[in-house]
CSV table of C-alpha atoms in Angstrom, one decimal:
chain,number,residue,atom,x,y,z
A,1,UNK,CA,-105.1,38.6,93.7
A,2,UNK,CA,-104.0,35.8,95.4
A,3,UNK,CA,-105.3,32.2,94.8
A,4,UNK,CA,-108.0,30.0,96.4
A,5,UNK,CA,-105.8,27.8,97.6
A,6,UNK,CA,-103.4,30.9,99.0
A,7,UNK,CA,-106.1,32.6,100.5
A,8,UNK,CA,-107.8,29.4,101.9
A,9,UNK,CA,-104.4,28.8,103.8
A,10,UNK,CA,-104.0,32.2,105.0
A,11,UNK,CA,-107.6,32.4,106.4
A,12,UNK,CA,-107.0,28.4,107.5
A,13,UNK,CA,-103.7,29.1,109.4
A,14,UNK,CA,-105.2,30.3,112.6
A,15,UNK,CA,-105.0,27.7,115.2
A,16,UNK,CA,-108.7,27.4,114.8
A,17,UNK,CA,-109.3,26.7,118.4
A,18,UNK,CA,-112.4,28.6,119.2
A,19,UNK,CA,-115.2,25.8,117.7
A,20,UNK,CA,-114.4,22.4,118.9
A,21,UNK,CA,-116.1,18.9,117.6
A,22,UNK,CA,-116.4,20.0,114.5
A,23,UNK,CA,-115.4,50.1,88.7
A,24,UNK,CA,-118.9,50.3,88.9
A,25,UNK,CA,-121.3,53.1,87.7
A,26,UNK,CA,-123.6,53.9,90.7
A,27,UNK,CA,-126.9,52.6,90.7
A,28,UNK,CA,-130.2,54.1,92.0
A,29,UNK,CA,-132.2,54.0,95.3
A,30,UNK,CA,-134.9,51.7,95.9
A,31,UNK,CA,-137.8,52.3,97.0
A,32,UNK,CA,-138.7,52.8,100.5
A,33,UNK,CA,-141.6,50.6,101.3
A,34,UNK,CA,-140.5,47.4,98.8
A,35,UNK,CA,-143.9,45.5,97.5
A,36,UNK,CA,-144.8,42.1,97.4
A,37,UNK,CA,-142.6,40.2,95.0
A,38,UNK,CA,-143.9,38.0,92.2
A,39,UNK,CA,-142.4,34.8,91.0
A,40,UNK,CA,-142.7,33.8,87.0
A,41,UNK,CA,-142.8,30.6,87.7
A,42,UNK,CA,-147.0,30.2,87.4
A,43,UNK,CA,-149.5,30.1,90.3
A,44,UNK,CA,-147.3,28.3,92.8
A,45,UNK,CA,-145.8,30.1,95.5
A,46,UNK,CA,-144.7,27.9,97.6
A,47,UNK,CA,-140.7,27.5,98.5
A,48,UNK,CA,-139.6,24.1,99.5
A,49,UNK,CA,-136.1,23.0,100.5
A,50,UNK,CA,-134.2,20.8,97.9
A,51,UNK,CA,-133.5,18.2,99.9
A,52,UNK,CA,-133.9,16.3,103.5
A,53,UNK,CA,-132.1,17.5,106.6
A,54,UNK,CA,-128.8,15.8,106.5
A,55,UNK,CA,-126.9,15.9,109.6
A,56,UNK,CA,-124.1,14.0,109.2
A,57,UNK,CA,-121.3,16.0,108.4
A,58,UNK,CA,-119.6,13.1,106.6
A,59,UNK,CA,-121.9,14.0,104.0
A,60,UNK,CA,-120.8,17.5,103.4
A,61,UNK,CA,-117.9,18.5,101.2
A,62,UNK,CA,-116.4,21.7,100.3
A,63,UNK,CA,-116.6,23.1,96.7
A,64,UNK,CA,-118.7,21.9,93.6
A,65,UNK,CA,-118.7,18.3,92.5
A,66,UNK,CA,-120.5,16.8,89.4
A,67,UNK,CA,-124.0,17.1,90.7
A,68,UNK,CA,-123.3,20.6,91.4
A,69,UNK,CA,-122.1,21.9,87.9
A,70,UNK,CA,-125.1,20.6,86.3
A,71,UNK,CA,-127.5,23.7,88.4
A,72,UNK,CA,-128.5,26.2,86.3
A,73,UNK,CA,-126.9,28.7,88.4
A,74,UNK,CA,-123.8,27.2,87.9
A,75,UNK,CA,-121.7,29.8,85.6
A,76,UNK,CA,-121.6,31.9,88.7
A,77,UNK,CA,-119.7,29.4,90.9
A,78,UNK,CA,-116.3,31.1,90.9
A,79,UNK,CA,-114.0,29.4,93.3
A,80,UNK,CA,-111.3,32.0,93.5
A,81,UNK,CA,-112.2,34.9,96.1
A,82,UNK,CA,-110.1,38.3,96.8
A,83,UNK,CA,-108.5,38.6,99.2
A,84,UNK,CA,-109.8,40.8,102.4
A,85,UNK,CA,-109.7,44.6,102.4
A,86,UNK,CA,-106.7,46.4,103.5
A,87,UNK,CA,-109.0,48.1,106.5
A,88,UNK,CA,-109.8,44.6,107.7
A,89,UNK,CA,-106.1,43.7,107.5
A,90,UNK,CA,-105.2,47.3,109.7
A,91,UNK,CA,-108.5,46.2,112.0
A,92,UNK,CA,-107.3,43.0,112.6
A,93,UNK,CA,-103.8,43.6,113.7
A,94,UNK,CA,-105.4,46.3,115.9
A,95,UNK,CA,-107.7,43.7,117.7
A,96,UNK,CA,-108.9,43.4,120.5
A,97,UNK,CA,-110.0,46.8,120.6
A,98,UNK,CA,-111.0,48.5,123.6
A,99,UNK,CA,-113.8,47.5,125.3
A,100,UNK,CA,-115.5,50.8,125.6
A,101,UNK,CA,-116.4,50.5,121.7
A,102,UNK,CA,-118.7,47.9,122.6
A,103,UNK,CA,-122.3,47.8,122.8
A,104,UNK,CA,-124.7,45.0,122.9
A,105,UNK,CA,-127.0,43.7,120.2
A,106,UNK,CA,-130.1,45.2,121.6
A,107,UNK,CA,-128.4,48.7,121.6
A,108,UNK,CA,-126.6,48.3,118.0
A,109,UNK,CA,-129.6,50.2,116.4
A,110,UNK,CA,-129.1,53.3,118.0
A,111,UNK,CA,-125.6,53.2,117.0
A,112,UNK,CA,-126.0,51.6,113.5
A,113,UNK,CA,-128.7,54.2,112.4
A,114,UNK,CA,-126.0,57.1,113.0
A,115,UNK,CA,-124.8,58.8,109.9
A,116,UNK,CA,-121.1,58.3,109.4
A,117,UNK,CA,-118.9,55.8,111.1
A,118,UNK,CA,-118.1,54.3,114.3
A,119,UNK,CA,-114.9,54.0,116.4
A,120,UNK,CA,-114.9,50.0,115.1
A,121,UNK,CA,-116.0,49.1,111.6
A,122,UNK,CA,-113.6,46.7,111.0
A,123,UNK,CA,-112.2,44.0,113.9
A,124,UNK,CA,-113.3,42.9,117.0
A,125,UNK,CA,-113.4,43.6,120.6
A,126,UNK,CA,-114.5,42.2,123.9
A,127,UNK,CA,-117.1,43.6,126.2
A,128,UNK,CA,-116.4,43.7,129.9
A,129,UNK,CA,-119.1,41.0,130.5
A,130,UNK,CA,-116.7,38.8,128.2
A,131,UNK,CA,-119.6,38.9,125.2
A,132,UNK,CA,-117.6,39.9,121.8
A,133,UNK,CA,-118.3,41.8,119.2
A,134,UNK,CA,-117.1,41.8,115.4
A,135,UNK,CA,-117.5,44.5,112.8
A,136,UNK,CA,-116.6,44.3,109.4
A,137,UNK,CA,-117.8,46.7,106.3
A,138,UNK,CA,-117.4,44.9,102.9
A,139,UNK,CA,-117.4,46.6,99.4
A,140,UNK,CA,-120.8,45.6,97.6
A,141,UNK,CA,-121.3,48.6,95.2
A,142,UNK,CA,-123.7,47.4,92.8
A,143,UNK,CA,-125.6,45.4,95.7
A,144,UNK,CA,-129.0,46.6,96.7
A,145,UNK,CA,-131.2,46.0,99.7
A,146,UNK,CA,-133.8,44.5,97.3
A,147,UNK,CA,-131.2,41.8,96.2
A,148,UNK,CA,-129.5,41.3,99.4
A,149,UNK,CA,-133.1,40.6,100.8
A,150,UNK,CA,-133.9,38.4,97.7
A,151,UNK,CA,-130.6,36.2,98.4
A,152,UNK,CA,-131.7,35.6,102.1
A,153,UNK,CA,-134.6,33.5,101.0
A,154,UNK,CA,-132.9,32.0,97.7
A,155,UNK,CA,-130.0,30.7,98.7
A,156,UNK,CA,-131.0,28.8,101.8
A,157,UNK,CA,-133.2,25.9,100.2
A,158,UNK,CA,-130.1,24.4,98.5
A,159,UNK,CA,-126.3,23.6,99.4
A,160,UNK,CA,-125.3,24.2,96.2
A,161,UNK,CA,-126.5,27.9,96.2
A,162,UNK,CA,-125.2,28.4,99.6
A,163,UNK,CA,-121.4,27.5,97.9
A,164,UNK,CA,-121.7,30.2,95.3
A,165,UNK,CA,-121.4,32.7,98.6
A,166,UNK,CA,-118.6,31.6,99.8
A,167,UNK,CA,-117.1,28.3,97.4
A,168,UNK,CA,-114.1,28.0,100.3
A,169,UNK,CA,-116.0,27.5,103.3
A,170,UNK,CA,-119.5,26.8,103.3
A,171,UNK,CA,-120.3,23.2,103.0
A,172,UNK,CA,-124.1,22.6,103.7
A,173,UNK,CA,-127.5,24.3,104.2
A,174,UNK,CA,-131.1,23.4,104.8
A,175,UNK,CA,-134.1,26.2,106.1
A,176,UNK,CA,-136.6,25.2,108.6
A,177,UNK,CA,-139.7,25.2,108.0
A,178,UNK,CA,-139.0,23.2,104.9
A,179,UNK,CA,-141.6,24.5,103.2
A,180,UNK,CA,-142.8,28.5,103.1
A,181,UNK,CA,-145.9,30.0,100.7
A,182,UNK,CA,-144.1,33.3,99.5
A,183,UNK,CA,-147.5,34.4,97.9
A,184,UNK,CA,-147.8,38.2,98.6
A,185,UNK,CA,-144.8,38.2,100.7
A,186,UNK,CA,-141.9,40.9,100.0
A,187,UNK,CA,-137.9,39.9,99.4
A,188,UNK,CA,-137.3,40.2,103.1
A,189,UNK,CA,-141.2,38.5,104.4
A,190,UNK,CA,-139.6,35.4,102.8
A,191,UNK,CA,-136.4,34.7,104.9
A,192,UNK,CA,-138.4,36.7,108.2
A,193,UNK,CA,-139.4,33.9,110.6
A,194,UNK,CA,-137.0,31.0,109.3
A,195,UNK,CA,-134.2,29.3,110.5
A,196,UNK,CA,-130.8,28.6,108.4
A,197,UNK,CA,-128.8,25.2,109.4
A,198,UNK,CA,-125.5,25.6,107.6
A,199,UNK,CA,-122.5,24.1,107.9
A,200,UNK,CA,-119.0,26.0,107.2
A,201,UNK,CA,-115.7,26.3,108.0
A,202,UNK,CA,-114.9,29.3,110.1
A,203,UNK,CA,-110.9,29.5,110.1
A,204,UNK,CA,-109.2,25.9,110.6
A,205,UNK,CA,-112.6,24.3,112.0
A,206,UNK,CA,-115.8,23.7,110.7
A,207,UNK,CA,-118.7,23.7,112.4
A,208,UNK,CA,-122.7,23.5,112.6
A,209,UNK,CA,-124.5,26.9,113.0
A,210,UNK,CA,-128.3,27.8,113.5
A,211,UNK,CA,-129.5,31.3,112.6
A,212,UNK,CA,-133.2,32.6,113.5
A,213,UNK,CA,-134.0,35.4,111.2
A,214,UNK,CA,-136.3,38.3,112.8
A,215,UNK,CA,-137.9,41.5,111.6
A,216,UNK,CA,-135.3,44.2,113.0
A,217,UNK,CA,-137.7,46.5,114.3
A,218,UNK,CA,-137.9,43.7,117.4
A,219,UNK,CA,-134.2,44.9,118.0
A,220,UNK,CA,-134.6,48.1,118.1
A,221,UNK,CA,-134.6,49.4,114.1
A,222,UNK,CA,-136.4,52.3,113.1
A,223,UNK,CA,-137.3,51.1,109.4
A,224,UNK,CA,-138.9,54.4,108.7
A,225,UNK,CA,-135.6,56.4,109.3
A,226,UNK,CA,-133.8,54.1,106.5
A,227,UNK,CA,-134.6,56.1,103.5
A,228,UNK,CA,-133.1,59.5,105.1
A,229,UNK,CA,-129.9,57.4,106.0
A,230,UNK,CA,-129.4,55.6,102.8
A,231,UNK,CA,-130.1,52.6,104.9
A,232,UNK,CA,-131.8,49.8,102.2
A,233,UNK,CA,-132.2,46.9,104.3
A,234,UNK,CA,-131.0,45.3,107.7
A,235,UNK,CA,-130.8,41.6,107.8
A,236,UNK,CA,-131.0,40.6,111.3
A,237,UNK,CA,-130.7,36.8,113.0
A,238,UNK,CA,-130.7,35.4,116.5
A,239,UNK,CA,-126.9,33.0,116.2
A,240,UNK,CA,-126.4,29.7,118.1
A,241,UNK,CA,-122.9,28.2,116.6
A,242,UNK,CA,-122.4,24.1,117.5
A,243,UNK,CA,-125.9,22.5,116.5
A,244,UNK,CA,-128.6,22.9,114.5
A,245,UNK,CA,-131.8,24.1,116.6
A,246,UNK,CA,-134.8,26.0,117.6
A,247,UNK,CA,-134.3,26.2,120.9
A,248,UNK,CA,-130.8,27.2,122.0
A,249,UNK,CA,-130.7,30.5,120.9
A,250,UNK,CA,-129.6,33.4,123.9
A,251,UNK,CA,-130.4,36.9,124.3
A,252,UNK,CA,-126.9,38.0,123.7
A,253,UNK,CA,-125.7,35.9,120.3
A,254,UNK,CA,-126.9,38.0,117.0
A,255,UNK,CA,-125.5,38.9,114.1
A,256,UNK,CA,-126.8,42.0,111.5
A,257,UNK,CA,-125.9,43.0,107.5
A,258,UNK,CA,-127.0,46.1,106.7
A,259,UNK,CA,-126.7,47.5,103.2
A,260,UNK,CA,-126.5,51.3,102.9
A,261,UNK,CA,-126.3,53.4,99.8
A,262,UNK,CA,-123.3,56.0,100.0
A,263,UNK,CA,-123.2,59.7,98.8
A,264,UNK,CA,-121.7,58.3,95.4
A,265,UNK,CA,-124.0,56.1,94.4
A,266,UNK,CA,-122.4,52.8,95.5
A,267,UNK,CA,-123.3,50.3,98.3
A,268,UNK,CA,-121.2,49.4,101.6
A,269,UNK,CA,-122.1,46.4,104.0
A,270,UNK,CA,-122.0,46.8,107.6
A,271,UNK,CA,-121.7,43.7,109.3
A,272,UNK,CA,-122.0,43.2,113.2
A,273,UNK,CA,-121.7,39.7,115.1
A,274,UNK,CA,-122.6,39.4,119.1
A,275,UNK,CA,-121.4,36.3,120.4
A,276,UNK,CA,-121.9,34.9,123.9
A,277,UNK,CA,-118.9,33.8,125.7
A,278,UNK,CA,-120.6,30.3,126.3
A,279,UNK,CA,-121.4,30.6,122.9
A,280,UNK,CA,-117.9,30.4,121.3
A,281,UNK,CA,-117.1,34.0,121.4
A,282,UNK,CA,-113.9,34.6,122.0
A,283,UNK,CA,-110.9,36.6,120.2
A,284,UNK,CA,-110.1,33.7,118.0
A,285,UNK,CA,-113.3,33.3,116.9
A,286,UNK,CA,-113.2,37.1,116.5
A,287,UNK,CA,-110.8,36.9,114.1
A,288,UNK,CA,-111.4,34.3,112.0
A,289,UNK,CA,-115.3,35.7,111.6
A,290,UNK,CA,-113.8,38.6,110.5
A,291,UNK,CA,-112.2,37.0,107.7
A,292,UNK,CA,-114.7,35.1,107.0
A,293,UNK,CA,-117.6,37.5,106.4
A,294,UNK,CA,-115.2,39.9,104.7
A,295,UNK,CA,-114.5,37.4,102.1
A,296,UNK,CA,-117.8,35.9,101.1
A,297,UNK,CA,-119.4,39.5,101.5
A,298,UNK,CA,-117.3,40.6,98.9
A,299,UNK,CA,-117.5,37.6,97.1
A,300,UNK,CA,-121.1,37.9,96.6
A,301,UNK,CA,-120.9,41.5,95.8
A,302,UNK,CA,-119.1,40.5,92.4
A,303,UNK,CA,-122.0,38.1,91.4
A,304,UNK,CA,-125.1,39.0,92.9
A,305,UNK,CA,-126.8,41.7,90.4
A,306,UNK,CA,-126.6,39.3,87.6
A,307,UNK,CA,-127.8,36.3,90.0
A,308,UNK,CA,-130.8,37.8,91.0
A,309,UNK,CA,-131.9,39.8,87.0
A,310,UNK,CA,-131.8,36.0,86.2
A,311,UNK,CA,-133.2,33.8,89.1
A,312,UNK,CA,-135.3,36.7,91.0
A,313,UNK,CA,-138.3,34.7,89.4
A,314,UNK,CA,-137.6,31.5,90.5
A,315,UNK,CA,-137.8,29.5,94.2
């Protein structure tokens, strides 16, 4: 396994000119229709950001500092991440793949809801209209869709939580609205409709990103078909690169993360990114974001099941 320093060098070795300005045993299936999650913190179900919005990037930093190590979940912070998968190494070596392998975010559901795999599962391609499409498959054997949905609601309100996910790249996280009532909401309903403001390194440079989470059905997913297909959840968000905003989203740029149960009971994560050319979508971002995604999703799989069991009753 590579050291964190060596891997950071690998990720940072690219030119970084896209964004400027800055085993395990199989697990049981989860219910097809999840019920509202119960909190164990008494009658207060309101989730609130742990601090006010900080837009000054000079206040951001990589890694944990003393104040972060005081968090009750700090034991799950591990700065050593695994190298990217061989499949992604090979996929990037062949990238960019033919534009014929691409499709739009609006057509993604009909491709991703097919059984089996597509021509492009690891790597990137650029469509005839200039839109960048990135595909990454990550191994997350013990992570259920329930846990994954819980994570997206839980981590966004505190930067230290966000840093657990990718300790060599994540710098900042804030959710808007800053207060959400989780009463009688499923784990997915906790984050759908919210927008995450994050700052992270993607390749050589750090940048602000805005991700507005939406219902998968709004972009064509048929959730009633998921149980038969082994699909446990799909997280879908609109993506804007370069600043924190609720207004700058286009109709092209999206991210999608599908947790799918395989025949052996383990889970895989199939990720897709669609980035418009005028939203920094180009080949350099294709490489850098694919590497970033595989690192963080694999790392998340190493601790999320245990974190979920310990903190699922917290906000």
